[in-house]
Short mmCIF file of C-alpha atoms and ligand atoms in Angstrom, two decimals:
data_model
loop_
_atom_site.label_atom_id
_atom_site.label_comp_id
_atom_site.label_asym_id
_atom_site.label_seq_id
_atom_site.Cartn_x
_atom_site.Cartn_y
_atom_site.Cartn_z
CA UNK A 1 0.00 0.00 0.00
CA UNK A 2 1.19 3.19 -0.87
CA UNK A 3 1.03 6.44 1.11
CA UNK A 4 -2.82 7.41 0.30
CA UNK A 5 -4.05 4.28 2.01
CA UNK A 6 -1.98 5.36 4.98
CA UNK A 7 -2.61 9.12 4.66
CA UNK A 8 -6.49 8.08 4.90
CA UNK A 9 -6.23 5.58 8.26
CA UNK A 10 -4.56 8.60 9.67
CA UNK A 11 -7.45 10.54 11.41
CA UNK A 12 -6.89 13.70 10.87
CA UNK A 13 -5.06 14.00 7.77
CA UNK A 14 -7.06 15.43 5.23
CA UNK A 15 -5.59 14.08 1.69
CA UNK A 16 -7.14 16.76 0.04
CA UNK A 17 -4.94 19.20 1.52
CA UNK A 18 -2.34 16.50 1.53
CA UNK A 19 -0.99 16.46 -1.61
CA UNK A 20 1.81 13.39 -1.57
CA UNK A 21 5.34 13.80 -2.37
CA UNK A 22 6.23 13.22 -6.34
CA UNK A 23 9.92 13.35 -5.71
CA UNK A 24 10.61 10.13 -7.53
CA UNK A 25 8.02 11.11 -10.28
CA UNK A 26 9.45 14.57 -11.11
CA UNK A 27 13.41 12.59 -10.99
CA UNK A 28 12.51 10.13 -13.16
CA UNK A 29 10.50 12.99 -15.48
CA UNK A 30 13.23 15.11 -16.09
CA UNK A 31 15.59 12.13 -17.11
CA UNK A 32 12.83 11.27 -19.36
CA UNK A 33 12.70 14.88 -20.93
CA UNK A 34 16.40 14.63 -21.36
CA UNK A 35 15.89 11.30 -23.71
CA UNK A 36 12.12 11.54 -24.87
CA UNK A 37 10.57 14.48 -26.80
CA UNK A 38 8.10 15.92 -23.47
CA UNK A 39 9.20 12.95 -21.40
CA UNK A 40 6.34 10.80 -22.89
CA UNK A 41 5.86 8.27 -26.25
CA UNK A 42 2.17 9.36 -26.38
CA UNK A 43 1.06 13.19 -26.00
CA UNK A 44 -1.75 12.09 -23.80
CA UNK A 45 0.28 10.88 -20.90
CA UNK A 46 1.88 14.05 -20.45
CA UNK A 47 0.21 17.00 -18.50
CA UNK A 48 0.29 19.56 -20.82
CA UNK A 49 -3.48 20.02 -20.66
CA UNK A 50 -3.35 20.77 -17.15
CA UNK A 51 0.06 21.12 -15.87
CA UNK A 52 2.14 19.23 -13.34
CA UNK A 53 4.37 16.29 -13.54
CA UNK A 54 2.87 12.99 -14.92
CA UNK A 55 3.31 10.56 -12.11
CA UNK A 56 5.34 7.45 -13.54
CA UNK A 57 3.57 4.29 -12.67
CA UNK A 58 5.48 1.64 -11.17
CA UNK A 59 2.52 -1.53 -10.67
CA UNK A 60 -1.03 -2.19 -11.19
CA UNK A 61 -3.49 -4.25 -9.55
CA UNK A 62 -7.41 -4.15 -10.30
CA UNK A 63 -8.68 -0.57 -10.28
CA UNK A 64 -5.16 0.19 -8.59
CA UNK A 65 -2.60 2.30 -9.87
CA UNK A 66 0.77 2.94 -7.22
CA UNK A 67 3.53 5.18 -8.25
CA UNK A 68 6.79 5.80 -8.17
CA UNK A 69 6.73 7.40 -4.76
CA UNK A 70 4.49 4.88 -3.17
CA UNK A 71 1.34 6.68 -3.65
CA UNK A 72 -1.78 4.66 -4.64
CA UNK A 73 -4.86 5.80 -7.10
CA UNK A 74 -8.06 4.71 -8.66
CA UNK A 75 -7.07 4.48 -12.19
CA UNK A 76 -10.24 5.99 -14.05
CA UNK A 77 -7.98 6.02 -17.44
CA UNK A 78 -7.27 2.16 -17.70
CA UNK A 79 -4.10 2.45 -20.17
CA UNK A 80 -6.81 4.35 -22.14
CA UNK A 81 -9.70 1.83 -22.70
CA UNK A 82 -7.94 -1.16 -22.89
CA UNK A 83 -7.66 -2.82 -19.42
CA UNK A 84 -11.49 -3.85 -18.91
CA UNK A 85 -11.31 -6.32 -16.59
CA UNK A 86 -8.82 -4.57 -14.18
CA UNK A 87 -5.03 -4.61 -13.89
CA UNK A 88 -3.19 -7.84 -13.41
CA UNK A 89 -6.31 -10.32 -13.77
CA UNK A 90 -4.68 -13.40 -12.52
CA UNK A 91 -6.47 -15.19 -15.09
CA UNK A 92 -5.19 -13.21 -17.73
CA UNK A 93 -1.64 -13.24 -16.35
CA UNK A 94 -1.59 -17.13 -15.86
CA UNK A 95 -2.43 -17.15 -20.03
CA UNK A 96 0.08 -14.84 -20.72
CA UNK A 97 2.86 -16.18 -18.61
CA UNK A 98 1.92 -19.73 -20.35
CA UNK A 99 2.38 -18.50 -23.96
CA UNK A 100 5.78 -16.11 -22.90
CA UNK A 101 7.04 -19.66 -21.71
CA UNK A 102 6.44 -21.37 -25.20
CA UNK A 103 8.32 -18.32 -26.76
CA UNK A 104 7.70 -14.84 -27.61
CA UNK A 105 7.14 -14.60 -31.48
CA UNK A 106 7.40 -17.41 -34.68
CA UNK A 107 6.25 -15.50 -37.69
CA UNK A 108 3.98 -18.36 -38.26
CA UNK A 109 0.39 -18.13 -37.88
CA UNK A 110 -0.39 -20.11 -34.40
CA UNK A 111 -3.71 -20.89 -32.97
CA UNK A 112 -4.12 -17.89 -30.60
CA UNK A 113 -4.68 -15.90 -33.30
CA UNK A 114 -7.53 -18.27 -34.90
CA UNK A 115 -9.13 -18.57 -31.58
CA UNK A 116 -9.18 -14.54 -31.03
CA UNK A 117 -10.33 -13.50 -35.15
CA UNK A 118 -13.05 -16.54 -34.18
CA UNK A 119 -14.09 -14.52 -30.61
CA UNK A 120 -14.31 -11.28 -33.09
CA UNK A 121 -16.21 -12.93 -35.38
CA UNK A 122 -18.70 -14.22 -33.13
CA UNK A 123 -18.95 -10.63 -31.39
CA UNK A 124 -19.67 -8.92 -34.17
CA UNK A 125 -21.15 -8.75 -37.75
CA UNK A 126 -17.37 -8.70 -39.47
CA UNK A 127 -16.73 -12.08 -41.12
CA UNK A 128 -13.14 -12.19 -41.56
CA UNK A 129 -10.21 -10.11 -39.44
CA UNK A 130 -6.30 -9.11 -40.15
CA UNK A 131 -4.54 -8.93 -36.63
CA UNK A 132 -2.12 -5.72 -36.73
CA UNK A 133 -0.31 -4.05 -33.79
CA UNK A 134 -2.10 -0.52 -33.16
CA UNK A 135 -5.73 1.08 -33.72
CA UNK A 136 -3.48 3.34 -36.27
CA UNK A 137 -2.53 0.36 -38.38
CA UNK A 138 -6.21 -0.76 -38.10
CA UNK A 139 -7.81 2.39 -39.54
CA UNK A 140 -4.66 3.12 -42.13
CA UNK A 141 -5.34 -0.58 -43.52
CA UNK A 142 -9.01 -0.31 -43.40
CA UNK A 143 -8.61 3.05 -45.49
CA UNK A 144 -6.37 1.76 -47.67
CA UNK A 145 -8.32 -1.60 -48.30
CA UNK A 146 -11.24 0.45 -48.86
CA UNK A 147 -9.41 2.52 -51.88
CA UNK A 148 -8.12 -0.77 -53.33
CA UNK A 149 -11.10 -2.03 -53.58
CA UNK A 150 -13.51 0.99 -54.62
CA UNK A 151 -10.94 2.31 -56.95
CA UNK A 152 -11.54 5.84 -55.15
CA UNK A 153 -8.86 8.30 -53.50
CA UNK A 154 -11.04 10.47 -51.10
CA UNK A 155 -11.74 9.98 -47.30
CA UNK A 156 -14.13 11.42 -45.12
CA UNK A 157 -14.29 11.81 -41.56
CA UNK A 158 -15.65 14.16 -38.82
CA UNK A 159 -14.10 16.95 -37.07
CA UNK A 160 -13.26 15.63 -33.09
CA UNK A 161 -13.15 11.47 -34.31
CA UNK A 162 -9.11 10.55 -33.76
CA UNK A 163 -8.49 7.26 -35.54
CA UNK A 164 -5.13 7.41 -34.86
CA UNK A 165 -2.44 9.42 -36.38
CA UNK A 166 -2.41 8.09 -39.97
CA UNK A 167 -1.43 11.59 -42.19
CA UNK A 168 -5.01 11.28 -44.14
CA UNK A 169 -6.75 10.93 -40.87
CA UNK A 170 -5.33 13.92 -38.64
CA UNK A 171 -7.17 16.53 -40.05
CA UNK A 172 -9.22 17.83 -36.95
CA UNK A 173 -8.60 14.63 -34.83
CA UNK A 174 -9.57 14.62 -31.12
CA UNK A 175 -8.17 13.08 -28.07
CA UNK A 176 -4.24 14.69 -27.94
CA UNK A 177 -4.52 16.79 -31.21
CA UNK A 178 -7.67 18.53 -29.24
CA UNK A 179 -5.60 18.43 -26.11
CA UNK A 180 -3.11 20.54 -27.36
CA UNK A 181 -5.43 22.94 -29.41
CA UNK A 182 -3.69 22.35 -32.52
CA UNK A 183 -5.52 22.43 -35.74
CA UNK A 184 -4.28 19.39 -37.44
CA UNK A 185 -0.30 18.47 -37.69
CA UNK A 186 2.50 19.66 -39.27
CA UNK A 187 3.95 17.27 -41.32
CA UNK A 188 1.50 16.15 -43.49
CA UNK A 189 1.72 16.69 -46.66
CA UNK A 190 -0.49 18.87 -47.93
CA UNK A 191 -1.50 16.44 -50.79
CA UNK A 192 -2.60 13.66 -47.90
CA UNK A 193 -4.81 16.40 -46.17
CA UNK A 194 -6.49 17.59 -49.53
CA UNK A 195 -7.47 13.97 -49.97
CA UNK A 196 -9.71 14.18 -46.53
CA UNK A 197 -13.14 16.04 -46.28
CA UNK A 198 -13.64 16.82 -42.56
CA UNK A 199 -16.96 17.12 -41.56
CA UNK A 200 -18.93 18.34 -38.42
CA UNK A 201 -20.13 15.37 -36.43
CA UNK A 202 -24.34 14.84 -35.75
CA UNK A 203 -24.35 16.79 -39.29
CA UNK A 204 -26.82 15.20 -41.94
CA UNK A 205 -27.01 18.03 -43.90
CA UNK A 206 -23.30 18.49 -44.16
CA UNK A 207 -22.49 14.70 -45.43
CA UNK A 208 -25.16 15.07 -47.59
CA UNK A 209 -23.79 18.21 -49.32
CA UNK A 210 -20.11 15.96 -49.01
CA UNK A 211 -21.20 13.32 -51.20
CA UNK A 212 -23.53 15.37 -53.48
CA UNK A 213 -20.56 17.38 -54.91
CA UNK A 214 -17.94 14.52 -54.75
CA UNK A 215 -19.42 11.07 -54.33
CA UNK A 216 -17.51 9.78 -56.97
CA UNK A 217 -14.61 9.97 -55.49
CA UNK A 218 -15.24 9.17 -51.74
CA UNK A 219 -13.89 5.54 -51.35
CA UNK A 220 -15.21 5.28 -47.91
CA UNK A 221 -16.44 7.43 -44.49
CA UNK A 222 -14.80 6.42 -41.04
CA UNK A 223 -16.16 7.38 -37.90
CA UNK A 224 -16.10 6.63 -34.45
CA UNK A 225 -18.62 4.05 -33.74
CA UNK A 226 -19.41 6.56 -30.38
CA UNK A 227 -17.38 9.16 -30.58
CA UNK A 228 -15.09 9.16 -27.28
CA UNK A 229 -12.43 11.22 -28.63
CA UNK A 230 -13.54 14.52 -27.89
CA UNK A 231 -15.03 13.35 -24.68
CA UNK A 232 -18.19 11.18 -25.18
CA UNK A 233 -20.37 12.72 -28.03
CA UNK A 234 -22.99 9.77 -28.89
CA UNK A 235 -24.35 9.99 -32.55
CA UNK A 236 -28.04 11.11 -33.13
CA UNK A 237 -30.60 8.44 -33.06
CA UNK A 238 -30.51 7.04 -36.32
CA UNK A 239 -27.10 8.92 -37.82
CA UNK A 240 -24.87 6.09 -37.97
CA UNK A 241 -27.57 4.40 -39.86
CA UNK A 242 -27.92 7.11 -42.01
CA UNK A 243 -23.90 6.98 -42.79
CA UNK A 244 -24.06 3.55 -43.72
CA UNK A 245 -27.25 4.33 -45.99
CA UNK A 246 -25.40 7.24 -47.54
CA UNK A 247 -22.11 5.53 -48.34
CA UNK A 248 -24.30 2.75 -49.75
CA UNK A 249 -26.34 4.89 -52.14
CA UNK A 250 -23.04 6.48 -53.12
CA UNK A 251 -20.85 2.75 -53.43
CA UNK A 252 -18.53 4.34 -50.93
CA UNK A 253 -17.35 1.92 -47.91
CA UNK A 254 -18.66 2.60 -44.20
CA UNK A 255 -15.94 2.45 -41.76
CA UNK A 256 -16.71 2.05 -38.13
CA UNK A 257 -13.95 2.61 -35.80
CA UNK A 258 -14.50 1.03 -32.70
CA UNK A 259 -10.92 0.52 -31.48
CA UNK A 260 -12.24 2.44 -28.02
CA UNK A 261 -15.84 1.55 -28.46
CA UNK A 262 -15.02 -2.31 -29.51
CA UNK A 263 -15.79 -5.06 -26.78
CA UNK A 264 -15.79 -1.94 -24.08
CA UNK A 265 -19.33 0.25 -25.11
CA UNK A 266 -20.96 -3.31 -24.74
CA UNK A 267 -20.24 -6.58 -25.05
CA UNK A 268 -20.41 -6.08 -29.30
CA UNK A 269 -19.22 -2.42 -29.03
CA UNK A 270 -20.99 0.77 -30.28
CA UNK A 271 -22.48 -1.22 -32.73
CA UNK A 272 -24.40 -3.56 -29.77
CA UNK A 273 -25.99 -0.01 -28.86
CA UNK A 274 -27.25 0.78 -32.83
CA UNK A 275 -26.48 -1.42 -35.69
CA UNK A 276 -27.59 -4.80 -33.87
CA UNK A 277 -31.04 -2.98 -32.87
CA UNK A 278 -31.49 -1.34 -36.02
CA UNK A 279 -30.45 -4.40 -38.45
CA UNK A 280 -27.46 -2.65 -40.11
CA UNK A 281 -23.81 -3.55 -40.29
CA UNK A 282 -20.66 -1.25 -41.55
CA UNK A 283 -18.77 -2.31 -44.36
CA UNK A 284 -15.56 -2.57 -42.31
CA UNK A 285 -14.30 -2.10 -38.56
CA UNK A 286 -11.51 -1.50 -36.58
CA UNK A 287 -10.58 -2.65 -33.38
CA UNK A 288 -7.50 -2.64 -30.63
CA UNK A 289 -7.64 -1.51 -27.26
CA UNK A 290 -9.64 -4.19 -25.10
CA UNK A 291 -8.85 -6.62 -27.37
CA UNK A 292 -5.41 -6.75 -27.18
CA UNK A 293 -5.66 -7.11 -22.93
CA UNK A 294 -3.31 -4.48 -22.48
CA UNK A 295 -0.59 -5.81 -25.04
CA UNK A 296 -0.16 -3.94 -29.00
CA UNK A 297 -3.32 -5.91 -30.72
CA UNK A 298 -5.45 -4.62 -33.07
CA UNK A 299 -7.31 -5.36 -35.90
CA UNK A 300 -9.74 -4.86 -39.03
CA UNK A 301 -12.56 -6.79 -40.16
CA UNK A 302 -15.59 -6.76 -42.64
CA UNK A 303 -18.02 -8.26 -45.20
CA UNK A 304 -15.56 -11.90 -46.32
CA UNK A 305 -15.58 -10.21 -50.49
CA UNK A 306 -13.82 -7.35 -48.77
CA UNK A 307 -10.90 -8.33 -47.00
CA UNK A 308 -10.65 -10.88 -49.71
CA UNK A 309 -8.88 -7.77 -51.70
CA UNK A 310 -5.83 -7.94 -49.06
CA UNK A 311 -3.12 -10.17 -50.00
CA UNK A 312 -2.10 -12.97 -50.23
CA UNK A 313 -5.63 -13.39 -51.68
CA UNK A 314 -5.66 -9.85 -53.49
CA UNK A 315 -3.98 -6.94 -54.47
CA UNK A 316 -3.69 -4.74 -51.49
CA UNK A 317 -0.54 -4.93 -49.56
CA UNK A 318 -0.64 -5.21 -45.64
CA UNK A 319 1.46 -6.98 -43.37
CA UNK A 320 3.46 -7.17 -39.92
CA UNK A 321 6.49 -8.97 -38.44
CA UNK A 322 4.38 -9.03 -34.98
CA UNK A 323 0.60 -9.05 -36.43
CA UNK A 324 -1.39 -11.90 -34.50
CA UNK A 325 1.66 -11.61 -31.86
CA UNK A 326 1.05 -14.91 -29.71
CA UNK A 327 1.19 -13.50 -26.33
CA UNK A 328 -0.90 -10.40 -27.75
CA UNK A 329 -3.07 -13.12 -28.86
CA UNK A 330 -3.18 -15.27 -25.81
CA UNK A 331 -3.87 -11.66 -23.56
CA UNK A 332 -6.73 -10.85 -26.29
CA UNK A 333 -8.39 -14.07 -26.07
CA UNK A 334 -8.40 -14.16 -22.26
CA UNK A 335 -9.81 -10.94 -21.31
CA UNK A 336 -12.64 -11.60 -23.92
CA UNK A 337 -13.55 -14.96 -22.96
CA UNK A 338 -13.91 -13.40 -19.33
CA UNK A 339 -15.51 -10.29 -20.23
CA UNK A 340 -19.25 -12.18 -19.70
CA UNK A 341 -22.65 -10.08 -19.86
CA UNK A 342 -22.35 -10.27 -16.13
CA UNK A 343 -19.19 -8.01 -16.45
CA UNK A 344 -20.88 -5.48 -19.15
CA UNK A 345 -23.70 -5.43 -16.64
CA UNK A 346 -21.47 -4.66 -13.46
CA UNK A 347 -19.40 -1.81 -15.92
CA UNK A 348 -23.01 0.04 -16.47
CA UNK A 349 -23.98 -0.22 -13.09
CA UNK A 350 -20.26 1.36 -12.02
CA UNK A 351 -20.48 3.98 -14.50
CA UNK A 352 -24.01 4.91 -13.67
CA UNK A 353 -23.09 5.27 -9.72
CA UNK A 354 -19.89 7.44 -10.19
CA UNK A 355 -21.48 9.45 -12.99
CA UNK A 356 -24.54 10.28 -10.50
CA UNK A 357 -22.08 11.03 -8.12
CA UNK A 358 -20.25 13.54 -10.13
CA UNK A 359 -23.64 15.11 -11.17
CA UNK A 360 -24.45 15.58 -7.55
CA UNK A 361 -21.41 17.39 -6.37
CA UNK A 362 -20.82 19.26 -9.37
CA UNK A 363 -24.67 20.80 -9.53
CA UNK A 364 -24.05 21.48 -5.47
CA UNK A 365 -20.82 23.30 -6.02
CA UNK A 366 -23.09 25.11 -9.14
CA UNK A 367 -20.08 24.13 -11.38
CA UNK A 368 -22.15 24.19 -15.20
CA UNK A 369 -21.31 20.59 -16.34
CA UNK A 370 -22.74 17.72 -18.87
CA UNK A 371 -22.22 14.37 -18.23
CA UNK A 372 -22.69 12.31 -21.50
CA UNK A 373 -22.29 8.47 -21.86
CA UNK A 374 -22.56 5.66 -24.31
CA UNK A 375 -22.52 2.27 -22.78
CA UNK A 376 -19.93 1.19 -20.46
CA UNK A 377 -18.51 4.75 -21.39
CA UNK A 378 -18.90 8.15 -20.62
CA UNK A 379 -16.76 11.59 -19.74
CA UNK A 380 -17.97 14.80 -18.27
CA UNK A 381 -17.75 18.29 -20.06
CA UNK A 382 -17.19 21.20 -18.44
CA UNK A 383 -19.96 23.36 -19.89
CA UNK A 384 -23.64 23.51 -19.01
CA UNK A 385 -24.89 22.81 -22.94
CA UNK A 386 -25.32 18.95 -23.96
CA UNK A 387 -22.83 18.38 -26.74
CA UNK A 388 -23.45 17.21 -29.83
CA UNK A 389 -20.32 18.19 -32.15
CA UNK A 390 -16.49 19.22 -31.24
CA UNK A 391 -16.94 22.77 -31.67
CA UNK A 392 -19.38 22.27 -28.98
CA UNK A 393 -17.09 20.10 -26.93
CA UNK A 394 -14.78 22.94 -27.73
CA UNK A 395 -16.68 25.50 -25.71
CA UNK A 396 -15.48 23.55 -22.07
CA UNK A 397 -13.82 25.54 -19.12
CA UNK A 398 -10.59 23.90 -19.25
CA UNK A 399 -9.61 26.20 -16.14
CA UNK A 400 -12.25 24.06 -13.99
CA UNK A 401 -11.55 20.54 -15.44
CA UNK A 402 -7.66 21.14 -14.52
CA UNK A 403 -8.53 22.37 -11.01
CA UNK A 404 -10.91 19.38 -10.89
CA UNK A 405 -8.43 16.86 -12.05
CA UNK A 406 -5.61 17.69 -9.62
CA UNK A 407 -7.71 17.77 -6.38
CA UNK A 408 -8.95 14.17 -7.90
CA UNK A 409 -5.28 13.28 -7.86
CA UNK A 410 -4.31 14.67 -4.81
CA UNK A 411 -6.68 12.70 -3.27
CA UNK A 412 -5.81 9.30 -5.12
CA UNK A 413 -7.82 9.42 -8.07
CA UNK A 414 -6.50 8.94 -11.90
CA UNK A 415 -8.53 11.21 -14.27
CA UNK A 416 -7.53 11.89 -17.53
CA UNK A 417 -5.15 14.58 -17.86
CA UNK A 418 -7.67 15.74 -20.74
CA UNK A 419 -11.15 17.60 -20.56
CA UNK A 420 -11.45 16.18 -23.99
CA UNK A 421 -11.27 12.24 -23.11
CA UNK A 422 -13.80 9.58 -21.71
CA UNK A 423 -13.17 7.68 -18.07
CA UNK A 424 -12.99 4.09 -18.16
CA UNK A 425 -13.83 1.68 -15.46
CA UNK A 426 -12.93 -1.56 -15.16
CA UNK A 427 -15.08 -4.99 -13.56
CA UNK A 428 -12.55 -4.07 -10.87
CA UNK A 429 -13.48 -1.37 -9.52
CA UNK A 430 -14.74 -2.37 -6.11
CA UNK A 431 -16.90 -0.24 -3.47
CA UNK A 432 -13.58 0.50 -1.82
CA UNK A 433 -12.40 1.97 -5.81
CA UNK A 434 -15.89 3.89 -5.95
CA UNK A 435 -16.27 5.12 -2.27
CA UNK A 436 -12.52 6.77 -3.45
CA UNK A 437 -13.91 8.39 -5.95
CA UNK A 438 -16.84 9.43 -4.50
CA UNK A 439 -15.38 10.75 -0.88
CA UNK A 440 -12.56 12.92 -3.71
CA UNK A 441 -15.94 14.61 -5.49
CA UNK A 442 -16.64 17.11 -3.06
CA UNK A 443 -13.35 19.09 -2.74
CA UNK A 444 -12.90 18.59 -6.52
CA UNK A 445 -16.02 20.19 -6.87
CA UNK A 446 -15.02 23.19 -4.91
CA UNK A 447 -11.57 23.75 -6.80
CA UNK A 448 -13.43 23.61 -9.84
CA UNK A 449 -15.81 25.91 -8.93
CA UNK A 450 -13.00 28.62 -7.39
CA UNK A 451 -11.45 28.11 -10.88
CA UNK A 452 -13.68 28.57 -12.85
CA UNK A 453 -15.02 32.13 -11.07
CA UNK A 454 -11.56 33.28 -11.39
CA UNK A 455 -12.24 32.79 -15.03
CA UNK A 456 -14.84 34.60 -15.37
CA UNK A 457 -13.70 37.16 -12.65
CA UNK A 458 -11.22 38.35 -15.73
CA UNK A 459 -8.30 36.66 -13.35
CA UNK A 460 -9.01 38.15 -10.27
C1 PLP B 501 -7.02 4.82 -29.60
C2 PLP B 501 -7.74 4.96 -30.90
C3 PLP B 501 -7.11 4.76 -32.13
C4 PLP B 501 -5.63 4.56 -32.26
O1 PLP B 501 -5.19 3.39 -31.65
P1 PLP B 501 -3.61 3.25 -31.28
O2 PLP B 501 -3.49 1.85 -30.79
O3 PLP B 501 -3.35 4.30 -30.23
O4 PLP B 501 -2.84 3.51 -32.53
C5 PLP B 501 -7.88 4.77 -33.27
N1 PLP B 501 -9.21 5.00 -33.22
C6 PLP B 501 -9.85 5.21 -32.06
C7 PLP B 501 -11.32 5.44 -32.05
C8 PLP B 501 -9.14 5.23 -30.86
O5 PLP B 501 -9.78 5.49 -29.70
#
C-alpha cells in the first residue's frame, strides 16, 4: 500500500490538503525529458493540458494504480480503454505467462490468433479479421483496403473522431490533437490532407452536401462508432444508420472505428448499442484496445468479399512482423472470454453510480457541467450545454476541469489529464475503488468551482 491508504487511516489528515510527495516522479521525469521528446511516447500521458508532472507508474493491480513514490490511485484512465477487466487479472496473467514460456514470437500463424479473429467474429457482424499491432494500423489498412477495392482516393471523416495518427486521418482529430489545441499536424503533406473532407459530427445536412458534390470519389467514411475522442459525443438516433445508408447509395465503404468503443461500449461495441437494434452492419471495422488485454493488438474486419482484396488473396498490400503476436493473442483471447454479460452489466452499473455522483457534487458546487455516456462509457464536459459536435465540446472551461483533475489526484484518483477524453472503469473497480472516488468529489467540486469564477472574474 502506498502512502494514500496510509494518509487516509490517519485521522486527521485530510488528503485533500495533503498532496503526496512526487519526488521520484518529477526525478525520473526530467531524465525522461532529457531522452524523450516531453518525457512521454504518447502526448496524452503528459500533463500539458493541465500542468504538473505525470506521475510514472510503477505496478497495477485491479482498479489500482501505485507510483513511483508509493502513492496509490483509482485508475479511471485504464491504459486508455484497454484494461477492462482490471489490472493484473490473474487469469489473464496465468495465459500470458503460459504462452511467454512457449516463446515470444514465430512469424507463423499459431492458434491464438484463430481462436481470437473466431471470438471477433462471433462478437460482431465482421466475417473475416487481419490482426495488426495498433488502432493506427487498423484504420490506415481499413482506409487503404477500402481505396483498393472501390478504386476511389477520397476519405471522409468528422471533425473531433481521432483514428489514430495516420497523415489522411489527422485533419481535426480529437483526443491529444484537441488536447493541445492544434488544428491538425504539421507534417503532413499537404497532398494527404487535400485527400480528406472533414466534416462536423451529428451533421446530416453536411455529409449530404459531401457526397452530393464529390461522391464519386469518396472511397469510404470512417467514424467513431461513439465518438469518445472529444469526450463522449454519442451519434443522433438514427445517424450512424444514415452513414451507412449514404455511403451505400453512393458505393462508398462505411468504416466504423470502434478501437475504443469495440468489446468496451458493450459486449459487441458501439455497434451492440445501434447497428444490432437497427439491423445494419458497416462495411468494415476497426478494433485494438480491449482486445489486445493491455498488449499492442489490433485489428480490421468486414463483409468476407472485402478483405478478400488484401493479400495474399488480393492486391492490397498489408502486413506485420508481430501481427497476431502470440502473447498479444493469448492476452486478447483471455480478457474476452472473461468479459461475460455479467461483467458489461457490473461496468453500467459502475459507471451509472460514479457518474450520478459527479452530477451531484458538481450541480451542489453550481459548477455548469454535462455528463454524457454511451454504454460502459462516458466523460464529463465542463460546460452547461449537452454536446453534440467538437466545436461544442470545444466550448469547455478547461480552467475548472484542470482544477478538478488535480484535487482528484491529490486525493488518489486517476482522471484523464484531458477535458477532452472519456473515463474508463474496469469490472474491478470495487466499493472501496468507488467510495474513493466518491469521498474525492466534493473538494474537486469546490476547486473547480473557485477556478472557474476566477475565469470569469477576468483573473481576479
Ligand atoms: C485509440 C484509438 C485509435 C488509435 O489506436 P492506437 O493503438 O493508439 O494507434 C484509433 N481510433 C480510435 C477510435 C481510438 O480510440
Amino acid at each position: 500500500m502506498g502512502s494514500f491508504a496510509r494518509l487516509r487511516d490517519n485521522a486527521g489528515v485530510n488528503p485533500a490538503t495533503t498532496p503526496a510527495t512526487t519526488a521520484a516522479s518529477e526525478a525520473l521525469f526530467d531524465r525522461a525529458r532529457a531522452v524523450t521528446p516531453g518525457g512521454v511516447n504518447s502526448p496524452v500521458r503528459a500533463f500539458t493540458a493541465v500542468g504538473g508532472t505525470p506521475r510514472f507508474i510503477t505496478s497495477a493491480s485491479g482498479a489500482w494504480l501505485t507510483d513511483a513514490d508509493g502513492n496509490d490511485y483509482v485508475d479511471l484512465i485504464c491504459s486508455w480503454g484497454p484494461m477492462l477487466l482490471g489490472h493484473a487479472h490473474p487469469d489473464v496473467q496465468a495465459a500470458v505467462a503460459g504462452a511467454v514460456a512457449r516463446g515470444t514470437s514465430y512469424g507463423t500463424p499459431t492458434e491464438p490468433e484463430v481462436e481470437l479473429a473466431e471470438e471477433i467474429v462471433a462478437r460482431t457482424p465482421v466475417e473475416r479479421v487481419r490482426f495488426v499491432s495498433s488502432g493506427t494500423e487498423a484504420t490506415m489498412s481499413a482506409i487503404r483496403l477500402a481505396r483498393g477495392a472501390t478504386g476511389r482516393d477520397l476519405v471522409v471523416k468528422f471533425a473531433g473522431c481521432y483514428h489514430g495518427h495516420v497523415d489522411t486521418l489527422l485533419a481535426q482529430a480529437g483526443s491529444g490533437v484537441a488536447t493541445l489545441a492544434v488544428p491538425g499536424t504539421s507534417g503532413v503533406p499537404a497532398s494527404s490532407a487535400a485527400e480528406t473532407l472533414v466534416l462536423p459530427y451529428n451533421d446530416r445536412e453536411a455529409v449530404l452536401a459531401a457526397f452530393a458534390a464529390h461522391g464519386t470519389r469518396i472511397a469510404c467514411l470512417i467514424t467513431e462508432a461513439f465518438p469518445g475522442n472529444m469526450g463522449v459525443v454519442p451519434p443522433a438516433p438514427g445517424f450512424n444508420a444514415f452513414l451507412a445508408e449514404t455511403c451505400r447509395a453512393h458505393g462508398a465503404l462505411f468504416i466504423s472505428d470502434e478501437v475504443m468503443t469495440g468489446f468496451r461500449a458493450t459486449e459487441h461495441g458501439g455497434w451492440g448499442l445501434d447497428g444490432a437494434i437497427e439491423g445494419w452492419v458497416p462495411d468494415l471495422m476497426t478494433f485494438g484496445k480491449v482486445m489486445g488485454g493491455g498488449f499492442p493488438a489490433a485489428a480490421f474486419g468486414g463483409r468476407a468479399d472485402l478483405m478478400s482484396h488484401l493479400a495474399p488473396e488480393g492486391s492490397v498490400y498489408q502486413a506485420g512482423t508481430l501481427s497476431g503476436n502470440p502473447v498479444a493473442t493469448t492476452a486478447g483471447l483471455a480478457t474476452l472470454r472473461l468479459a461475460t454479460p455479467e461483467v458489461y452489466a457490473q461496468l453500467d452499473a459502475t459507471a451509472l453510480t460514479i457518474r450520478n455522483a459527479v452530477t451531484e457534487h458538481l450541480q451542489a458546487a453550481s459548477v455548469p457541467h454535462t455528463v454524457q455516456s454511451a454504454g460502459t462509457m462516458f466523460s464529463v464536459f465542463f460546460s452547461g450545454e449537452p454536446v453534440r459536435d467538437f466545436a461544442e465540446a470545444s466550448q469547455q472551461d478547461t480552467a475548472a476541469y484542470a482544477a478538478f483533475f488535480h484535487s482528484m489526484l491529490d486525493q488518489g484518483v486517476y482522471l484523464p489529464p484531458s477535458a477532452y477524453e472519456a473515463w474508463f472503469v474496469s469490472a474491478a473497480h470495487d466499493e472501496r475503488a468507488i467510495s474513493t472516488i466518491i469521498d474525492a468529489l466534493p473538494a474537486a467540486a469546490v476547486a473547480a468551482a473557485a477556478a472557474s469564477a476566477l475565469v470569469d472574474e477576468g483573473g481576479r
